[in-house]
JSON list of C-alpha atoms in Angstrom, two decimals:
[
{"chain": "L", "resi": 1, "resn": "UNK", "atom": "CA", "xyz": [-11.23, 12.16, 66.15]},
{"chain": "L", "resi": 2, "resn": "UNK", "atom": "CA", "xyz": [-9.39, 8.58, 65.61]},
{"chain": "L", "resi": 3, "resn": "UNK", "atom": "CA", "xyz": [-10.27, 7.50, 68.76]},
{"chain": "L", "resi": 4, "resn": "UNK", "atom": "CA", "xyz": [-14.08, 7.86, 68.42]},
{"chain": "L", "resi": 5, "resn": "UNK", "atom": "CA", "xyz": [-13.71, 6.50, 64.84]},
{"chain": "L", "resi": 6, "resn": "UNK", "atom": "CA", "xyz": [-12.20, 3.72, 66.09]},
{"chain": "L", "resi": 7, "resn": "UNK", "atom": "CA", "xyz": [-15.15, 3.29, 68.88]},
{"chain": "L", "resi": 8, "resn": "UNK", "atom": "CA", "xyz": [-17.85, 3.90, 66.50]},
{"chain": "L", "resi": 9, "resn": "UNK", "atom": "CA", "xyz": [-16.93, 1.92, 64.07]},
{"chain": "L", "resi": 10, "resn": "UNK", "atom": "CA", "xyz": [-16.25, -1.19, 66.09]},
{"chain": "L", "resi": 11, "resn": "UNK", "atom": "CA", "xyz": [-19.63, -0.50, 67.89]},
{"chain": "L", "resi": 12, "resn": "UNK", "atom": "CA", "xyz": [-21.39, -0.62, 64.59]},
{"chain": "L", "resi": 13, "resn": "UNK", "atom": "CA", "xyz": [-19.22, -3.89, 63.11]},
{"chain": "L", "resi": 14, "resn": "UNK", "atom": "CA", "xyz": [-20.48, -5.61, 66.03]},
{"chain": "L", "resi": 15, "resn": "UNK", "atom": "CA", "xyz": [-23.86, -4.35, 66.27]},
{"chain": "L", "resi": 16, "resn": "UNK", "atom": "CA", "xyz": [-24.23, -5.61, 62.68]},
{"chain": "L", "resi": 17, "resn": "UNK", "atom": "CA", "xyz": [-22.84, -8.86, 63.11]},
{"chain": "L", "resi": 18, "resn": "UNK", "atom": "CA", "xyz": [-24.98, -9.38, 66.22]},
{"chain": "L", "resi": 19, "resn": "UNK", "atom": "CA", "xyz": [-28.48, -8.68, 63.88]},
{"chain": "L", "resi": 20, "resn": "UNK", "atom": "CA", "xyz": [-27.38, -9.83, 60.89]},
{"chain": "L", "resi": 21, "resn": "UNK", "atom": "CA", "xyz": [-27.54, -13.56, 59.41]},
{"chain": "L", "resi": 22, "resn": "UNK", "atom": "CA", "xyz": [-25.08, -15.97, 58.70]},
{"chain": "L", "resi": 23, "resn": "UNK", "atom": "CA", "xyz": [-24.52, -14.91, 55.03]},
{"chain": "L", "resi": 24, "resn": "UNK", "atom": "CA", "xyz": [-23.65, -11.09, 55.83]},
{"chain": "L", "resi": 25, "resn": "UNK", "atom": "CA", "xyz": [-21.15, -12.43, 58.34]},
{"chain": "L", "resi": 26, "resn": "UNK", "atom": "CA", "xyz": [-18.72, -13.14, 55.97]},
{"chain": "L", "resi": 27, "resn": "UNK", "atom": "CA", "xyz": [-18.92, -9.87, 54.77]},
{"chain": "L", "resi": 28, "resn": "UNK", "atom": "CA", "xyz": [-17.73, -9.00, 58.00]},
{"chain": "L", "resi": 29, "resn": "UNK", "atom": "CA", "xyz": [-14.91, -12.00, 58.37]},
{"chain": "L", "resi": 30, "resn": "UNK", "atom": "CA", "xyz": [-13.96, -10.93, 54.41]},
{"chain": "L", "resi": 31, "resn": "UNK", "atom": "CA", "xyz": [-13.23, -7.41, 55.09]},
{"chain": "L", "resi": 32, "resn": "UNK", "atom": "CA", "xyz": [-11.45, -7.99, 58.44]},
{"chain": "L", "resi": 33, "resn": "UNK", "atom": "CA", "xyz": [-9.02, -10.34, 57.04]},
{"chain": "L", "resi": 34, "resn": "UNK", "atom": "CA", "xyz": [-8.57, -8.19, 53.53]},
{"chain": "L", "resi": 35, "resn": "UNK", "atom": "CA", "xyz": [-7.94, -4.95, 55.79]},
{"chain": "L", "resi": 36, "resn": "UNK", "atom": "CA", "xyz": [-5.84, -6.68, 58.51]},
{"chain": "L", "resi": 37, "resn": "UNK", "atom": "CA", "xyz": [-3.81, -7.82, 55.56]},
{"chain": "L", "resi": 38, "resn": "UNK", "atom": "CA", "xyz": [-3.30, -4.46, 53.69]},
{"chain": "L", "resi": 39, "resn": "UNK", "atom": "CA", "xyz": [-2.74, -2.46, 57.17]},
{"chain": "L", "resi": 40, "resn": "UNK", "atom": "CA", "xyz": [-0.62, -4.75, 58.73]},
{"chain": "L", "resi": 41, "resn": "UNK", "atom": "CA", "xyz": [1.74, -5.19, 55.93]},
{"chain": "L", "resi": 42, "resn": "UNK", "atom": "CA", "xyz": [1.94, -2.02, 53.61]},
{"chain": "L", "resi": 43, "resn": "UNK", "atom": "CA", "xyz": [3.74, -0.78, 56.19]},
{"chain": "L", "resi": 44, "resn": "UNK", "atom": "CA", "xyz": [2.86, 3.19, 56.16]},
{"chain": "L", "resi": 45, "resn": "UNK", "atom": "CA", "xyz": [0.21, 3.27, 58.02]},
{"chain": "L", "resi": 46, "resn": "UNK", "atom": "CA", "xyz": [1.67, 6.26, 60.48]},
{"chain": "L", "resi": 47, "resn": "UNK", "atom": "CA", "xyz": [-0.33, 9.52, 60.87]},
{"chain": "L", "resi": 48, "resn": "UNK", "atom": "CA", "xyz": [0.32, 12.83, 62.23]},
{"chain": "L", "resi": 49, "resn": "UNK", "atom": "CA", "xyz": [-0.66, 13.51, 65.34]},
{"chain": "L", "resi": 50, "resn": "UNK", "atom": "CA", "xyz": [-1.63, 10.43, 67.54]},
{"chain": "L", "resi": 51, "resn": "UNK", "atom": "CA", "xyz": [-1.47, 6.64, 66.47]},
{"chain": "L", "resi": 52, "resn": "UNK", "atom": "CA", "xyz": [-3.59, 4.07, 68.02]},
{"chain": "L", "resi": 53, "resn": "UNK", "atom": "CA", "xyz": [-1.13, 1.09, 67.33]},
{"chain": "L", "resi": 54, "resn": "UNK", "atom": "CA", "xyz": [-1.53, -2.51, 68.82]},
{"chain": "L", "resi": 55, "resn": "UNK", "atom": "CA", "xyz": [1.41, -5.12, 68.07]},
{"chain": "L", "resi": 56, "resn": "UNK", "atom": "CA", "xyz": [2.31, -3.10, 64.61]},
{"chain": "L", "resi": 57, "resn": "UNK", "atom": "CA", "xyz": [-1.67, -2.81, 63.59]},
{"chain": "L", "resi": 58, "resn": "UNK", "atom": "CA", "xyz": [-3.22, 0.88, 63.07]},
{"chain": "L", "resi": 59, "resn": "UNK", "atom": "CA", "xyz": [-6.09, 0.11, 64.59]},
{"chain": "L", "resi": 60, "resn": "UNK", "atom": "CA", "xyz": [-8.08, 3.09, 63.27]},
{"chain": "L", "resi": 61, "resn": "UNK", "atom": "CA", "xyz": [-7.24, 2.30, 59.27]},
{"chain": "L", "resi": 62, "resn": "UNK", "atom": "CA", "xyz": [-7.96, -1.54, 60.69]},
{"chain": "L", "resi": 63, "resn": "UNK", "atom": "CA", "xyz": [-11.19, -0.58, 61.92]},
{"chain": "L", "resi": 64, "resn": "UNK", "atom": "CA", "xyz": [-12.01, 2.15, 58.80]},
{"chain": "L", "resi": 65, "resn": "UNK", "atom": "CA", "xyz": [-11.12, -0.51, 56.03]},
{"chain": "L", "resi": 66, "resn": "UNK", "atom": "CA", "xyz": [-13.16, -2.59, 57.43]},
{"chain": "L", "resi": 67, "resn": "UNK", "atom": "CA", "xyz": [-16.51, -0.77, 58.00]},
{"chain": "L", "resi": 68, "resn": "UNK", "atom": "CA", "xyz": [-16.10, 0.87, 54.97]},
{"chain": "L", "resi": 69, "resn": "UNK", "atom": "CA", "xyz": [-15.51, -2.33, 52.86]},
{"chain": "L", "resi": 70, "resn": "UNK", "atom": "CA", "xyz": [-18.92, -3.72, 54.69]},
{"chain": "L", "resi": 71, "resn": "UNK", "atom": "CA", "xyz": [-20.61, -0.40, 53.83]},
{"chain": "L", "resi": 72, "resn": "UNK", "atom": "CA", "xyz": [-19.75, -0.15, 49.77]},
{"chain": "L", "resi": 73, "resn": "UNK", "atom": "CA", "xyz": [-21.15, -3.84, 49.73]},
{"chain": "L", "resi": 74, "resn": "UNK", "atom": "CA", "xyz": [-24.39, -2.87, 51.26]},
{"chain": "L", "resi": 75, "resn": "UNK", "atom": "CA", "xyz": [-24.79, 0.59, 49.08]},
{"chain": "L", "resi": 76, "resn": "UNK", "atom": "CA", "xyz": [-23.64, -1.54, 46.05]},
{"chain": "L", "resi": 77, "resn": "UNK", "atom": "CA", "xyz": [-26.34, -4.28, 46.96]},
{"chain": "L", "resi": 78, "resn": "UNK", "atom": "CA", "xyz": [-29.04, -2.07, 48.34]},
{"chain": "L", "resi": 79, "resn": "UNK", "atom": "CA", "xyz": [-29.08, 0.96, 45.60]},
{"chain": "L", "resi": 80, "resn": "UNK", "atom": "CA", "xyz": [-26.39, -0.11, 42.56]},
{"chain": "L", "resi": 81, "resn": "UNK", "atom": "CA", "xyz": [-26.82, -4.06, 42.10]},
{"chain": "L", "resi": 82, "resn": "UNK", "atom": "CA", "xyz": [-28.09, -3.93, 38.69]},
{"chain": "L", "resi": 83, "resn": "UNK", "atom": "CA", "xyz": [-25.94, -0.47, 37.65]},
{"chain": "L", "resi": 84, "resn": "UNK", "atom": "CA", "xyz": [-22.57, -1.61, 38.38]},
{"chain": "L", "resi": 85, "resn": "UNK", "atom": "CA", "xyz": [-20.72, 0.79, 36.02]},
{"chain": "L", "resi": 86, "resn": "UNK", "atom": "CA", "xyz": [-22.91, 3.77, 38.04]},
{"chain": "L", "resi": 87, "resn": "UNK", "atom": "CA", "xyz": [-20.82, 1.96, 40.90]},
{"chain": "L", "resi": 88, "resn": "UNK", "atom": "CA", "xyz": [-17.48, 1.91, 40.21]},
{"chain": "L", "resi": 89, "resn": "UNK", "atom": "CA", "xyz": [-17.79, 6.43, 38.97]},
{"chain": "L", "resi": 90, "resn": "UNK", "atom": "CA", "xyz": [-20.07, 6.32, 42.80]},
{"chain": "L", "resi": 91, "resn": "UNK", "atom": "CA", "xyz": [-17.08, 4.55, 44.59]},
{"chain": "L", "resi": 92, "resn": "UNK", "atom": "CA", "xyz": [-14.06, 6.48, 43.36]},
{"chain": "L", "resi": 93, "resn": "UNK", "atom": "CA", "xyz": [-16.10, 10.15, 43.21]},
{"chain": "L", "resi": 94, "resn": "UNK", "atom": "CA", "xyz": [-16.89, 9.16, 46.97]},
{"chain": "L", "resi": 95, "resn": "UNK", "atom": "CA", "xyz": [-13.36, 8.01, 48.33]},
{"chain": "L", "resi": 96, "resn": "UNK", "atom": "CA", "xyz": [-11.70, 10.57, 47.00]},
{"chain": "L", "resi": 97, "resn": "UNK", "atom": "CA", "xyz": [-14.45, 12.82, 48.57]},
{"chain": "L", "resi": 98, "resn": "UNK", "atom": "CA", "xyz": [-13.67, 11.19, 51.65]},
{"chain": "L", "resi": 99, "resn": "UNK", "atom": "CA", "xyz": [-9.90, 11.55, 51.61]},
{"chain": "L", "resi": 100, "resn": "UNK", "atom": "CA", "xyz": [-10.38, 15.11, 50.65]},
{"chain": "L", "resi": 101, "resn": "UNK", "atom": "CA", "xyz": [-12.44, 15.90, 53.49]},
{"chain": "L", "resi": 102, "resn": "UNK", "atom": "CA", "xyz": [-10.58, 13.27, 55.97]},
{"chain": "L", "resi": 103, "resn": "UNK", "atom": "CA", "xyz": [-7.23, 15.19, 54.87]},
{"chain": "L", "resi": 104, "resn": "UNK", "atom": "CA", "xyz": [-8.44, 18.75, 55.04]},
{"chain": "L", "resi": 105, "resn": "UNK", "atom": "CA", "xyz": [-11.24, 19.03, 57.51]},
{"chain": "L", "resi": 106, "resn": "UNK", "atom": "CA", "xyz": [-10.61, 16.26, 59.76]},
{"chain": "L", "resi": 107, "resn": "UNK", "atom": "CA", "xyz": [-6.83, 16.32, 59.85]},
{"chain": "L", "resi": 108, "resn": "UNK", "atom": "CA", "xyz": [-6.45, 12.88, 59.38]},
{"chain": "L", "resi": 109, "resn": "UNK", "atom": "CA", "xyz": [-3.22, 13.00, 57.34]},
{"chain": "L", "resi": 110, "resn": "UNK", "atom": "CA", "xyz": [-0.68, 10.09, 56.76]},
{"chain": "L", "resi": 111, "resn": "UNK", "atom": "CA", "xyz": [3.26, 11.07, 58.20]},
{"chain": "L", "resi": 112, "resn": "UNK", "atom": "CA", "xyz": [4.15, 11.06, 54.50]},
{"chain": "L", "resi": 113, "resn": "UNK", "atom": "CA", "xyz": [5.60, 13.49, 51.92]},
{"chain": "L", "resi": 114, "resn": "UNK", "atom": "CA", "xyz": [3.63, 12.09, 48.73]},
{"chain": "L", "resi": 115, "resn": "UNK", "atom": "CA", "xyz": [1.76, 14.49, 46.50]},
{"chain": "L", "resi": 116, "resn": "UNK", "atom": "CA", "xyz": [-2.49, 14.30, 46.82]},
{"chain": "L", "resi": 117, "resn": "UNK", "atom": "CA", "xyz": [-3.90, 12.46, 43.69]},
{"chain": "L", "resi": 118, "resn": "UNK", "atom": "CA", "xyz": [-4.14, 14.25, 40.14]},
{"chain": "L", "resi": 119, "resn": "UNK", "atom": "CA", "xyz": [-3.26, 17.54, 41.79]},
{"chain": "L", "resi": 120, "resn": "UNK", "atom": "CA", "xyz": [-6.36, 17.40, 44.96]},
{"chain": "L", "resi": 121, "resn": "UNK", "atom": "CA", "xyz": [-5.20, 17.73, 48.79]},
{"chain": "L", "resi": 122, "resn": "UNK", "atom": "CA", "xyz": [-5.92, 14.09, 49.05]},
{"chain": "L", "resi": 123, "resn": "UNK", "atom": "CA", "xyz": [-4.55, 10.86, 49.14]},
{"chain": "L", "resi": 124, "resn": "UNK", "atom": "CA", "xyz": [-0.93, 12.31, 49.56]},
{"chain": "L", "resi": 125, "resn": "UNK", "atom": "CA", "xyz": [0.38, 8.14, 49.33]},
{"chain": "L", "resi": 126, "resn": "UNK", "atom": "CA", "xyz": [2.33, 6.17, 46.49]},
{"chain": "L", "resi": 127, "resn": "UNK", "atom": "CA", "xyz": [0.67, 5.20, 43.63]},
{"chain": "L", "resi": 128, "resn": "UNK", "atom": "CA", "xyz": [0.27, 1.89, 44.35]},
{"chain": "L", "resi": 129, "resn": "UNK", "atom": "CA", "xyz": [-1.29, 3.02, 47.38]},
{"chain": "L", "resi": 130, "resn": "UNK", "atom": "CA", "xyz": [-4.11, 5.34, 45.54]},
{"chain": "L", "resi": 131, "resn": "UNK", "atom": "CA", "xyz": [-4.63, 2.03, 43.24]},
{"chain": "L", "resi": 132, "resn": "UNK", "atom": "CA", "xyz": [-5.30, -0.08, 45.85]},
{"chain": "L", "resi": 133, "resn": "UNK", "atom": "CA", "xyz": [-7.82, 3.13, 47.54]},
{"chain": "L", "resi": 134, "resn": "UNK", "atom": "CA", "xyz": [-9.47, 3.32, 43.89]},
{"chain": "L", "resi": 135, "resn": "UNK", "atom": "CA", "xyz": [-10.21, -0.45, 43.88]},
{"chain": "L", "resi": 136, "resn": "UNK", "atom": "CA", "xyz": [-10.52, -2.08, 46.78]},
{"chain": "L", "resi": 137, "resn": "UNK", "atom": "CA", "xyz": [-13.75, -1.60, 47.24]},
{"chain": "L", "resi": 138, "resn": "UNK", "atom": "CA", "xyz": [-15.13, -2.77, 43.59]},
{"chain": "L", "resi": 139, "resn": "UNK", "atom": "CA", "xyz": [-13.36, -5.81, 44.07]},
{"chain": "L", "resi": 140, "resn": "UNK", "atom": "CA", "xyz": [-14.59, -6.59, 47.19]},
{"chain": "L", "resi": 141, "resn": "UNK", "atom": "CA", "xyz": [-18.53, -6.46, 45.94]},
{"chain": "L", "resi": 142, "resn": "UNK", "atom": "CA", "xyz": [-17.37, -8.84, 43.71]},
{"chain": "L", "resi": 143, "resn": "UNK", "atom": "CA", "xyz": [-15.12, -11.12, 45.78]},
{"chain": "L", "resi": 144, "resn": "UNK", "atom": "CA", "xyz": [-18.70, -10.94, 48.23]},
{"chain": "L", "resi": 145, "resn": "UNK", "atom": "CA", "xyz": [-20.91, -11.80, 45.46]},
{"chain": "L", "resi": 146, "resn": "UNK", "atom": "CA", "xyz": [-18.47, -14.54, 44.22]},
{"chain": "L", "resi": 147, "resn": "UNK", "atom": "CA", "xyz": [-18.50, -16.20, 47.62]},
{"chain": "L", "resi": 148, "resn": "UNK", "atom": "CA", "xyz": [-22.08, -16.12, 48.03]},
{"chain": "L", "resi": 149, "resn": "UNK", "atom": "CA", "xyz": [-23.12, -18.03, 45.07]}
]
């Protein structure tokens, strides 16, 4: 499952920054260097089962930060630009969806003992960790936005 992840979602990065312009480019730069940053030196990215690591990088959270930072600033711009509040309850409803379903139907589980988040089978990471997962993404719409004007 990592490994075609990891595939896809490069396939796609690229594919998008081969059509798109200039501007949405630095989406792509912006969340490569914020998720090369956070994966390389938090330090527990390890998962059960197989690791696709590359000189101390995960490269499937690399490549999953990444795409999924570029996708929450297209749904914010395409469908919640004007309703940011409806946002930020979209954004954490939807990655904790995802970890819950990433956890327990994918088996994509971190090599950690930590409890899931307010009691769910997800998210089983520190608290700082689930912080960061709960607002990455709303502060990277607005780092994009900020960089654009």
């Amino acid at each position: 499952m990592m490994l075609e992840f990891i595939i896809f979602g490069s396939l796609v990065l690229l594919a998008y920054w081969f059509f798109t312009d200039k501007a949405n480019r630095l989406d792509i730069y912006l969340a490569a260097i914020i998720s090369f940053c956070w994966v390389f030196f938090s330090g527990l990215y390890g998962y059960r089962g197989s690791d696709y690591v590359v000189m101390g990088l995960n490269v499937f959270a690399f490549v999953a930060w990444t795409a999924g930072l570029v996708l929450v600033n297209k749904i914010y711009v395409y469908l919640f630009k004007e309703k940011y509040w409806m946002f930020v309850i979209f954004y954490i409803v939807v990655m904790v969806a995802i970890e819950f379903v990433g956890y327990n139907m994918w088996g994509i589980q971190l090599a950690t003992h930590y409890a899931g988040i307010a009691g769910i089978e997800a998210m089983h990471m520190p608290w700082w960790w689930q912080l960061y997962y709960l607002t990455a993404g709303i502060l990277f719409v607005k780092l994009s936005e900020a960089m654009k004007k």
